[in-house]
Amino acid sequence: MPKSPLWENAEFLAACASDRPKNEIMEEWQVSSGLVVDVRKHLGATADTARSREHGESDEITDNGDGTRRFQFIRHRPVTLEDARELIRSSGDNPDAYNVSIRTISYGSDQSSNKISAWPKAGVALAETYPLTHLYAEAERYRKQYRSAAPVTGSARATVVCVADMQLGKVARRGGTADTLARLEAKRGKLDALYAERHPGRILIADLGDGIEGFESGGNPAFTNDLSLPDQLDAYSTEMFKFVAQAGGFADVSVAVVASNHAAWRRGKQVLGNPSDDFGIFTHKQVQKVAEAAGIRADWNYPAEYDESLRVDILGVPLGFVHGNQFAPGKAIDWWQAQAFGGQAVAHCDVMVHGHYHSFSAGVAGTNPFTNRERMVFGCPTLDNGSDWFRQTAGRDSEPGLLVFDVTADGLDLGSVSIL
């Protein structure tokens, strides 16, 4: 795990080496207690953990060098829960973030031994301990510094980034929200390198839906989330703004979003309102306002009020997007072909992209008579924490990924298809 860049900041190191109170340094630099304590230990400064002890009692905290610590806790009495919490607190950590176990063994003759075990909370337990803002702070520990680059103008290449099925708030075998946020930061780190290599003149961020887990989309068991619905929407809007803001540092940006089943406005299995009454579409309208206020050069593309699919033309290449809950597994091309009869949004597209099925797929759908180019359909890999119910019923699961491809004036650049 990379260290904070403040380890290389001379002013911050000087503050930690001084005799200023720890809380004052934390407030000034907006850092955790643990970072200040670790830096002070490294610099040999006096930590804020000195406490009076009776004769023969002591605390000793030793770093093992692998991210864990060994605690030696000597008392002339049985250990209490507050003793354990104080010991965790003295190391610069928050005791509320740990599960704690205490075991006292008496040997007679007033002799006893105490064993304290503490291990970090995860998933639902961690989310109950910390607000969403802290989960973002945890994800920042994984973040690579974004490359600062001037937007490229006049490039005859556009990069399409397909964000599908984040399902923020979901808890499964890959963890909870903190793990999803860390995964998204890692994907954006890879996007930095890809943008710098390809130099696109435009970037299209395509949101294929299911940005939140929701509570009404079905599945068994229900209500296993670690975020409330408002916090899911908060996380969703923040993550999408990060994708847009990052892309804005490299090129002009277009954004596309479609309705989906997890983000639908619904009561149980019943979908309410029109297809456009969707929490994903609502979220992007808020992100659009913030991006405009921030001066980011971006335009948004939404489906028509009663449509669930969307067409966006990039460099003259028609691209179609739909979540994928409209058709059965393996039936994307059949559904796409049927759209031609009603002249639906994706009917005349060269490429159609969908999510929903949580795994990458690709297929050829004949020649587009309107452009004389080969039609392709792509299914996007998932970005969520896994589908345990599907794994246990079907016996398989797919790894997370971010589908990326380029288009030029000649159409889809098939050789550019990548999964980050």
CSV table of C-alpha atoms in Angstrom, one decimal:
chain,number,residue,atom,x,y,z
A,1,MET,CA,0.0,0.0,0.0
A,2,PRO,CA,1.6,3.4,-1.0
A,3,LYS,CA,2.5,5.8,1.7
A,4,SER,CA,0.9,9.2,2.0
A,5,PRO,CA,2.8,11.9,-0.1
A,6,LEU,CA,3.1,13.9,3.2
A,7,TRP,CA,6.0,11.6,4.1
A,8,GLU,CA,8.0,13.6,1.6
A,9,ASN,CA,6.6,17.0,2.7
A,10,ALA,CA,9.3,18.8,4.7
A,11,GLU,CA,6.8,21.2,6.4
A,12,PHE,CA,4.6,18.3,7.6
A,13,LEU,CA,7.6,16.4,8.9
A,14,ALA,CA,8.8,19.5,10.8
A,15,ALA,CA,5.3,19.8,12.3
A,16,CYS,CA,5.4,16.2,13.5
A,17,ALA,CA,8.9,16.6,14.9
A,18,SER,CA,7.8,19.6,17.0
A,19,ASP,CA,6.2,19.4,20.4
A,20,ARG,CA,2.8,20.7,19.0
A,21,PRO,CA,-0.2,18.7,20.1
A,22,LYS,CA,-1.2,15.9,17.8
A,23,ASN,CA,-4.8,17.1,17.4
A,24,GLU,CA,-3.5,20.5,16.2
A,25,ILE,CA,-1.4,18.9,13.5
A,26,MET,CA,-4.2,16.6,12.5
A,27,GLU,CA,-6.6,19.5,12.0
A,28,GLU,CA,-4.1,21.7,10.1
A,29,TRP,CA,-3.1,18.9,7.7
A,30,GLN,CA,-6.4,17.0,7.6
A,31,VAL,CA,-4.7,13.7,8.4
A,32,SER,CA,-5.4,10.8,10.7
A,33,SER,CA,-4.0,10.3,14.1
A,34,GLY,CA,-2.2,7.2,12.9
A,35,LEU,CA,-0.2,9.1,10.3
A,36,VAL,CA,1.0,11.6,12.8
A,37,VAL,CA,2.0,8.9,15.3
A,38,ASP,CA,3.8,6.8,12.6
A,39,VAL,CA,5.7,9.8,11.4
A,40,ARG,CA,6.7,10.8,15.0
A,41,LYS,CA,7.9,7.3,15.7
A,42,HIS,CA,10.0,7.3,12.5
A,43,LEU,CA,11.5,10.7,13.4
A,44,GLY,CA,12.1,9.6,17.0
A,45,ALA,CA,9.8,12.4,18.4
A,46,THR,CA,7.8,12.1,21.6
A,47,ALA,CA,4.4,10.5,21.0
A,48,ASP,CA,1.3,11.6,22.8
A,49,THR,CA,0.8,8.2,24.4
A,50,ALA,CA,2.7,8.6,27.7
A,51,ARG,CA,0.5,7.6,30.6
A,52,SER,CA,1.2,6.9,34.3
A,53,ARG,CA,1.5,3.2,35.3
A,54,GLU,CA,1.9,1.4,38.6
A,55,HIS,CA,5.2,-0.1,39.4
A,56,GLY,CA,5.8,-3.2,37.2
A,57,GLU,CA,3.0,-2.3,34.7
A,58,SER,CA,3.8,-1.5,31.1
A,59,ASP,CA,2.6,-1.2,27.5
A,60,GLU,CA,4.7,-2.1,24.5
A,61,ILE,CA,3.6,-1.7,20.9
A,62,THR,CA,5.9,-3.2,18.2
A,63,ASP,CA,5.5,-2.8,14.5
A,64,ASN,CA,6.0,-6.2,12.8
A,65,GLY,CA,7.0,-4.7,9.4
A,66,ASP,CA,4.0,-6.3,7.6
A,67,GLY,CA,1.3,-3.8,8.5
A,68,THR,CA,0.5,-5.5,11.8
A,69,ARG,CA,1.5,-4.7,15.4
A,70,ARG,CA,2.3,-6.8,18.5
A,71,PHE,CA,0.9,-5.6,21.8
A,72,GLN,CA,2.4,-6.4,25.2
A,73,PHE,CA,0.0,-5.3,28.0
A,74,ILE,CA,1.1,-6.0,31.6
A,75,ARG,CA,-1.3,-5.3,34.5
A,76,HIS,CA,-1.7,-6.5,38.1
A,77,ARG,CA,-5.4,-7.1,37.5
A,78,PRO,CA,-7.8,-8.6,35.0
A,79,VAL,CA,-8.0,-6.6,31.7
A,80,THR,CA,-11.2,-4.7,30.9
A,81,LEU,CA,-12.7,-3.8,27.5
A,82,GLU,CA,-11.7,-0.1,28.1
A,83,ASP,CA,-8.1,-1.2,28.7
A,84,ALA,CA,-8.1,-2.8,25.3
A,85,ARG,CA,-9.7,0.2,23.6
A,86,GLU,CA,-7.2,2.5,25.3
A,87,LEU,CA,-4.3,0.3,24.1
A,88,ILE,CA,-5.6,0.5,20.5
A,89,ARG,CA,-6.2,4.2,20.8
A,90,SER,CA,-2.6,4.7,22.1
A,91,SER,CA,-1.3,3.3,18.8
A,92,GLY,CA,-3.1,6.1,16.9
A,93,ASP,CA,-5.9,3.8,15.7
A,94,ASN,CA,-9.7,4.2,16.3
A,95,PRO,CA,-10.9,1.4,18.6
A,96,ASP,CA,-14.3,1.6,17.1
A,97,ALA,CA,-12.8,0.2,13.8
A,98,TYR,CA,-11.7,-3.0,15.5
A,99,ASN,CA,-13.3,-6.1,16.9
A,100,VAL,CA,-11.9,-6.8,20.3
A,101,SER,CA,-11.5,-10.1,22.2
A,102,ILE,CA,-10.2,-10.4,25.8
A,103,ARG,CA,-9.3,-13.6,27.6
A,104,THR,CA,-8.0,-13.7,31.2
A,105,ILE,CA,-6.6,-16.9,32.6
A,106,SER,CA,-6.1,-17.3,36.4
A,107,TYR,CA,-3.3,-19.6,37.7
A,108,GLY,CA,-4.0,-19.2,41.4
A,109,SER,CA,-1.7,-17.5,43.9
A,110,ASP,CA,-2.8,-14.2,42.5
A,111,GLN,CA,-1.2,-15.0,39.1
A,112,SER,CA,-3.0,-14.5,35.8
A,113,SER,CA,-2.4,-13.8,32.1
A,114,ASN,CA,-4.4,-11.5,29.8
A,115,LYS,CA,-4.7,-11.9,26.1
A,116,ILE,CA,-6.1,-9.1,23.9
A,117,SER,CA,-6.9,-9.8,20.3
A,118,ALA,CA,-8.0,-7.0,17.9
A,119,TRP,CA,-8.7,-7.2,14.2
A,120,PRO,CA,-10.1,-4.7,11.8
A,121,LYS,CA,-13.8,-4.6,11.1
A,122,ALA,CA,-14.9,-5.1,7.5
A,123,GLY,CA,-18.1,-4.9,5.3
A,124,VAL,CA,-21.3,-4.1,7.2
A,125,ALA,CA,-19.6,-3.7,10.5
A,126,LEU,CA,-17.1,-1.2,9.1
A,127,ALA,CA,-19.9,0.8,7.4
A,128,GLU,CA,-21.8,0.9,10.7
A,129,THR,CA,-18.8,2.3,12.4
A,130,TYR,CA,-17.8,5.0,9.9
A,131,PRO,CA,-19.7,7.5,7.8
A,132,LEU,CA,-19.4,7.4,4.0
A,133,THR,CA,-16.8,10.2,4.2
A,134,HIS,CA,-14.4,7.9,6.0
A,135,LEU,CA,-14.8,5.1,3.5
A,136,TYR,CA,-13.7,7.6,0.8
A,137,ALA,CA,-10.7,8.5,3.0
A,138,GLU,CA,-9.9,4.8,3.2
A,139,ALA,CA,-10.1,4.5,-0.6
A,140,GLU,CA,-7.8,7.4,-1.0
A,141,ARG,CA,-5.0,5.3,0.5
A,142,TYR,CA,-5.1,3.3,-2.7
A,143,ARG,CA,-5.3,6.3,-5.0
A,144,LYS,CA,-2.5,7.1,-7.4
A,145,GLN,CA,-2.0,10.8,-8.1
A,146,TYR,CA,-3.7,11.7,-11.3
A,147,ARG,CA,-1.4,12.6,-14.2
A,148,SER,CA,-1.9,16.3,-15.1
A,149,ALA,CA,-2.1,16.7,-18.8
A,150,ALA,CA,-3.4,19.4,-21.1
A,151,PRO,CA,-6.4,18.3,-23.2
A,152,VAL,CA,-5.5,17.1,-26.7
A,153,THR,CA,-7.4,18.8,-29.4
A,154,GLY,CA,-7.8,17.8,-33.0
A,155,SER,CA,-7.2,14.1,-32.4
A,156,ALA,CA,-9.1,11.8,-34.8
A,157,ARG,CA,-9.6,9.2,-32.0
A,158,ALA,CA,-12.1,8.9,-29.2
A,159,THR,CA,-11.9,6.5,-26.2
A,160,VAL,CA,-15.1,4.9,-24.8
A,161,VAL,CA,-15.0,3.9,-21.1
A,162,CYS,CA,-17.8,1.6,-20.1
A,163,VAL,CA,-18.7,1.8,-16.4
A,164,ALA,CA,-21.1,-1.0,-15.6
A,165,ASP,CA,-22.7,-2.5,-12.5
A,166,MET,CA,-20.8,-0.8,-9.7
A,167,GLN,CA,-23.8,-1.6,-7.4
A,168,LEU,CA,-22.4,0.6,-4.7
A,169,GLY,CA,-23.6,-0.4,-1.2
A,170,LYS,CA,-23.4,-4.1,-2.0
A,171,VAL,CA,-21.7,-6.5,0.4
A,172,ALA,CA,-20.4,-9.8,-1.1
A,173,ARG,CA,-17.4,-12.1,-1.2
A,174,ARG,CA,-15.1,-9.3,-2.5
A,175,GLY,CA,-16.0,-7.1,0.5
A,176,GLY,CA,-18.2,-4.0,1.0
A,177,THR,CA,-18.2,-0.4,-0.1
A,178,ALA,CA,-14.7,0.4,1.0
A,179,ASP,CA,-13.5,-2.4,-1.3
A,180,THR,CA,-15.6,-1.2,-4.2
A,181,LEU,CA,-14.2,2.3,-3.8
A,182,ALA,CA,-10.6,1.0,-3.7
A,183,ARG,CA,-11.3,-1.0,-6.9
A,184,LEU,CA,-12.7,2.0,-8.7
A,185,GLU,CA,-9.6,4.1,-7.7
A,186,ALA,CA,-7.4,1.3,-9.1
A,187,LYS,CA,-9.3,1.3,-12.4
A,188,ARG,CA,-8.9,5.1,-12.7
A,189,GLY,CA,-5.2,4.7,-12.1
A,190,LYS,CA,-5.0,2.4,-15.1
A,191,LEU,CA,-7.1,4.9,-17.1
A,192,ASP,CA,-4.5,7.6,-16.4
A,193,ALA,CA,-1.9,5.5,-18.2
A,194,LEU,CA,-4.3,4.5,-21.1
A,195,TYR,CA,-5.4,8.2,-21.7
A,196,ALA,CA,-1.7,9.3,-21.7
A,197,GLU,CA,-0.8,6.5,-24.2
A,198,ARG,CA,-3.8,6.9,-26.6
A,199,HIS,CA,-4.2,10.7,-26.7
A,200,PRO,CA,-7.9,10.7,-27.5
A,201,GLY,CA,-9.5,13.9,-28.8
A,202,ARG,CA,-12.7,13.0,-27.0
A,203,ILE,CA,-13.6,10.6,-24.2
A,204,LEU,CA,-17.0,9.1,-23.8
A,205,ILE,CA,-17.9,7.9,-20.3
A,206,ALA,CA,-20.7,5.4,-20.8
A,207,ASP,CA,-22.6,4.4,-17.6
A,208,LEU,CA,-24.4,1.1,-18.4
A,209,GLY,CA,-26.4,1.2,-15.2
A,210,ASP,CA,-26.8,-0.5,-11.8
A,211,GLY,CA,-24.6,2.2,-10.2
A,212,ILE,CA,-26.3,1.4,-6.9
A,213,GLU,CA,-27.4,-1.8,-5.3
A,214,GLY,CA,-30.7,-0.5,-4.1
A,215,PHE,CA,-33.1,-2.4,-1.9
A,216,GLU,CA,-36.0,-3.3,-4.2
A,217,SER,CA,-34.3,-5.1,-7.1
A,218,GLY,CA,-35.0,-8.7,-5.8
A,219,GLY,CA,-32.5,-11.3,-4.8
A,220,ASN,CA,-32.3,-13.4,-1.7
A,221,PRO,CA,-31.3,-12.6,1.0
A,222,ALA,CA,-32.3,-8.9,0.9
A,223,PHE,CA,-31.1,-5.9,2.8
A,224,THR,CA,-27.5,-7.0,3.1
A,225,ASN,CA,-26.2,-3.6,2.0
A,226,ASP,CA,-23.7,-1.5,4.0
A,227,LEU,CA,-25.1,1.8,2.8
A,228,SER,CA,-28.5,3.4,3.0
A,229,LEU,CA,-30.2,4.5,-0.2
A,230,PRO,CA,-29.2,8.2,0.3
A,231,ASP,CA,-25.6,7.2,0.9
A,232,GLN,CA,-25.6,4.9,-2.2
A,233,LEU,CA,-26.7,7.8,-4.3
A,234,ASP,CA,-24.0,10.0,-2.6
A,235,ALA,CA,-21.3,7.5,-3.4
A,236,TYR,CA,-22.6,6.9,-7.0
A,237,SER,CA,-22.6,10.6,-7.8
A,238,THR,CA,-19.1,11.1,-6.3
A,239,GLU,CA,-17.7,8.2,-8.2
A,240,MET,CA,-19.2,9.3,-11.6
A,241,PHE,CA,-17.9,12.8,-11.0
A,242,LYS,CA,-14.4,11.4,-10.5
A,243,PHE,CA,-14.6,9.5,-13.8
A,244,VAL,CA,-15.7,12.7,-15.6
A,245,ALA,CA,-13.3,15.0,-13.9
A,246,GLN,CA,-10.4,12.7,-14.6
A,247,ALA,CA,-11.3,12.4,-18.3
A,248,GLY,CA,-11.6,16.2,-18.4
A,249,GLY,CA,-7.9,16.5,-17.7
A,250,PHE,CA,-7.1,14.7,-21.0
A,251,ALA,CA,-9.8,15.6,-23.5
A,252,ASP,CA,-13.3,17.0,-24.1
A,253,VAL,CA,-15.8,14.7,-22.5
A,254,SER,CA,-19.2,13.2,-23.4
A,255,VAL,CA,-21.3,11.2,-20.9
A,256,ALA,CA,-24.0,8.6,-21.7
A,257,VAL,CA,-26.3,6.9,-19.1
A,258,VAL,CA,-29.2,4.5,-19.4
A,259,ALA,CA,-31.9,3.2,-17.0
A,260,SER,CA,-31.3,-0.1,-15.2
A,261,ASN,CA,-33.1,-2.5,-12.9
A,262,HIS,CA,-31.1,-1.9,-9.7
A,263,ALA,CA,-31.4,1.9,-10.1
A,264,ALA,CA,-35.1,1.9,-11.1
A,265,TRP,CA,-37.8,3.6,-9.0
A,266,ARG,CA,-39.8,0.7,-7.8
A,267,ARG,CA,-41.8,-0.9,-5.0
A,268,GLY,CA,-40.7,-4.4,-4.7
A,269,LYS,CA,-40.9,-6.0,-8.1
A,270,GLN,CA,-43.1,-3.3,-9.5
A,271,VAL,CA,-41.3,-0.6,-11.5
A,272,LEU,CA,-42.9,2.9,-10.9
A,273,GLY,CA,-43.1,5.8,-13.4
A,274,ASN,CA,-41.5,6.1,-16.8
A,275,PRO,CA,-38.1,4.6,-17.8
A,276,SER,CA,-36.6,8.0,-17.3
A,277,ASP,CA,-37.7,8.0,-13.6
A,278,ASP,CA,-34.5,6.2,-12.7
A,279,PHE,CA,-32.0,6.9,-9.9
A,280,GLY,CA,-29.1,6.5,-12.3
A,281,ILE,CA,-30.5,9.2,-14.6
A,282,PHE,CA,-31.3,11.4,-11.6
A,283,THR,CA,-27.8,11.0,-10.3
A,284,HIS,CA,-26.2,12.1,-13.6
A,285,LYS,CA,-28.3,15.2,-13.7
A,286,GLN,CA,-26.7,16.2,-10.4
A,287,VAL,CA,-23.2,15.3,-11.6
A,288,GLN,CA,-23.8,17.4,-14.7
A,289,LYS,CA,-24.7,20.4,-12.6
A,290,VAL,CA,-21.5,20.0,-10.5
A,291,ALA,CA,-19.3,19.5,-13.6
A,292,GLU,CA,-20.7,22.6,-15.3
A,293,ALA,CA,-20.1,24.6,-12.1
A,294,ALA,CA,-16.5,23.3,-12.1
A,295,GLY,CA,-15.9,24.3,-15.7
A,296,ILE,CA,-15.4,20.8,-17.0
A,297,ARG,CA,-16.0,20.6,-20.8
A,298,ALA,CA,-18.6,17.8,-20.9
A,299,ASP,CA,-21.9,17.1,-22.4
A,300,TRP,CA,-24.5,14.6,-21.2
A,301,ASN,CA,-26.7,12.2,-23.3
A,302,TYR,CA,-29.9,10.7,-21.9
A,303,PRO,CA,-32.5,8.4,-23.4
A,304,ALA,CA,-35.8,9.8,-24.5
A,305,GLU,CA,-38.4,9.9,-21.7
A,306,TYR,CA,-40.0,6.5,-22.7
A,307,ASP,CA,-36.8,4.8,-24.0
A,308,GLU,CA,-34.4,2.5,-22.1
A,309,SER,CA,-31.7,2.5,-24.8
A,310,LEU,CA,-29.6,5.4,-26.2
A,311,ARG,CA,-27.7,6.2,-29.3
A,312,VAL,CA,-24.6,8.5,-29.2
A,313,ASP,CA,-22.6,9.5,-32.3
A,314,ILE,CA,-18.8,9.9,-31.7
A,315,LEU,CA,-16.7,11.0,-34.7
A,316,GLY,CA,-19.6,10.1,-36.9
A,317,VAL,CA,-19.8,6.5,-35.5
A,318,PRO,CA,-23.2,5.5,-34.1
A,319,LEU,CA,-22.9,3.8,-30.7
A,320,GLY,CA,-25.8,2.2,-28.9
A,321,PHE,CA,-26.2,1.6,-25.1
A,322,VAL,CA,-28.7,-0.4,-23.1
A,323,HIS,CA,-28.4,-1.9,-19.6
A,324,GLY,CA,-29.3,-5.5,-20.7
A,325,ASN,CA,-32.2,-6.5,-18.4
A,326,GLN,CA,-34.4,-6.2,-21.6
A,327,PHE,CA,-33.2,-9.5,-22.9
A,328,ALA,CA,-32.2,-13.0,-21.7
A,329,PRO,CA,-28.6,-14.2,-21.5
A,330,GLY,CA,-27.0,-14.6,-24.9
A,331,LYS,CA,-29.9,-12.9,-26.6
A,332,ALA,CA,-28.5,-9.4,-27.1
A,333,ILE,CA,-28.2,-9.7,-30.9
A,334,ASP,CA,-31.7,-11.0,-31.2
A,335,TRP,CA,-33.0,-8.0,-29.2
A,336,TRP,CA,-30.9,-5.6,-31.2
A,337,GLN,CA,-32.1,-7.0,-34.5
A,338,ALA,CA,-35.8,-6.6,-33.3
A,339,GLN,CA,-35.2,-2.9,-32.6
A,340,ALA,CA,-34.9,-2.2,-36.3
A,341,PHE,CA,-38.6,-2.9,-36.8
A,342,GLY,CA,-39.6,-0.1,-34.6
A,343,GLY,CA,-36.7,2.2,-35.5
A,344,GLN,CA,-35.6,2.3,-31.9
A,345,ALA,CA,-32.6,4.2,-30.6
A,346,VAL,CA,-30.0,1.5,-31.2
A,347,ALA,CA,-31.4,0.3,-34.6
A,348,HIS,CA,-28.8,1.9,-36.9
A,349,CYS,CA,-25.8,1.7,-34.6
A,350,ASP,CA,-22.4,0.1,-35.5
A,351,VAL,CA,-21.7,-1.0,-31.9
A,352,MET,CA,-24.1,-1.9,-29.1
A,353,VAL,CA,-22.8,-2.1,-25.5
A,354,HIS,CA,-24.7,-3.5,-22.5
A,355,GLY,CA,-24.1,-4.5,-18.9
A,356,HIS,CA,-26.3,-6.5,-16.5
A,357,TYR,CA,-24.7,-9.9,-17.0
A,358,HIS,CA,-21.5,-9.1,-15.1
A,359,SER,CA,-19.1,-10.7,-17.6
A,360,PHE,CA,-17.4,-9.7,-20.8
A,361,SER,CA,-18.8,-10.9,-24.0
A,362,ALA,CA,-18.5,-10.0,-27.7
A,363,GLY,CA,-20.3,-10.9,-30.9
A,364,VAL,CA,-20.6,-10.0,-34.5
A,365,ALA,CA,-24.1,-8.9,-35.7
A,366,GLY,CA,-23.6,-8.7,-39.5
A,367,THR,CA,-23.1,-5.6,-41.6
A,368,ASN,CA,-24.8,-2.3,-40.9
A,369,PRO,CA,-26.4,-1.3,-44.3
A,370,PHE,CA,-26.4,2.3,-43.2
A,371,THR,CA,-22.7,2.6,-42.7
A,372,ASN,CA,-21.4,-0.5,-44.5
A,373,ARG,CA,-19.4,-1.5,-41.4
A,374,GLU,CA,-19.5,-4.7,-39.4
A,375,ARG,CA,-21.8,-4.5,-36.4
A,376,MET,CA,-20.4,-5.6,-33.0
A,377,VAL,CA,-22.0,-6.1,-29.6
A,378,PHE,CA,-20.1,-6.0,-26.3
A,379,GLY,CA,-21.2,-7.1,-22.8
A,380,CYS,CA,-19.3,-5.3,-20.0
A,381,PRO,CA,-17.6,-7.0,-17.1
A,382,THR,CA,-18.8,-6.0,-13.6
A,383,LEU,CA,-17.3,-3.6,-11.2
A,384,ASP,CA,-19.2,-4.9,-8.1
A,385,ASN,CA,-18.3,-7.1,-5.2
A,386,GLY,CA,-19.5,-10.3,-6.7
A,387,SER,CA,-22.8,-12.2,-7.2
A,388,ASP,CA,-22.8,-14.9,-4.5
A,389,TRP,CA,-26.3,-16.0,-5.2
A,390,PHE,CA,-25.4,-16.6,-8.9
A,391,ARG,CA,-22.1,-18.3,-8.0
A,392,GLN,CA,-23.9,-20.7,-5.7
A,393,THR,CA,-26.7,-21.5,-8.1
A,394,ALA,CA,-24.7,-21.5,-11.4
A,395,GLY,CA,-21.3,-22.5,-10.0
A,396,ARG,CA,-19.4,-19.6,-11.6
A,397,ASP,CA,-18.6,-16.0,-11.2
A,398,SER,CA,-16.6,-13.4,-13.2
A,399,GLU,CA,-13.8,-11.0,-12.2
A,400,PRO,CA,-14.3,-7.3,-12.1
A,401,GLY,CA,-13.1,-5.2,-15.0
A,402,LEU,CA,-13.6,-2.0,-17.0
A,403,LEU,CA,-14.2,-2.3,-20.7
A,404,VAL,CA,-12.5,0.3,-22.9
A,405,PHE,CA,-12.4,0.7,-26.7
A,406,ASP,CA,-11.6,3.4,-29.3
A,407,VAL,CA,-13.4,4.6,-32.4
A,408,THR,CA,-12.0,6.6,-35.3
A,409,ALA,CA,-13.7,8.2,-38.3
A,410,ASP,CA,-13.4,4.7,-39.9
A,411,GLY,CA,-15.4,3.1,-37.1
A,412,LEU,CA,-14.6,0.8,-34.2
A,413,ASP,CA,-10.9,0.1,-33.7
A,414,LEU,CA,-11.2,-3.5,-32.8
A,415,GLY,CA,-7.6,-3.7,-31.8
A,416,SER,CA,-8.1,-1.1,-29.1
A,417,VAL,CA,-10.6,-3.2,-27.1
A,418,SER,CA,-9.2,-3.6,-23.5
A,419,ILE,CA,-10.4,-4.7,-20.1
A,420,LEU,CA,-8.7,-2.8,-17.3
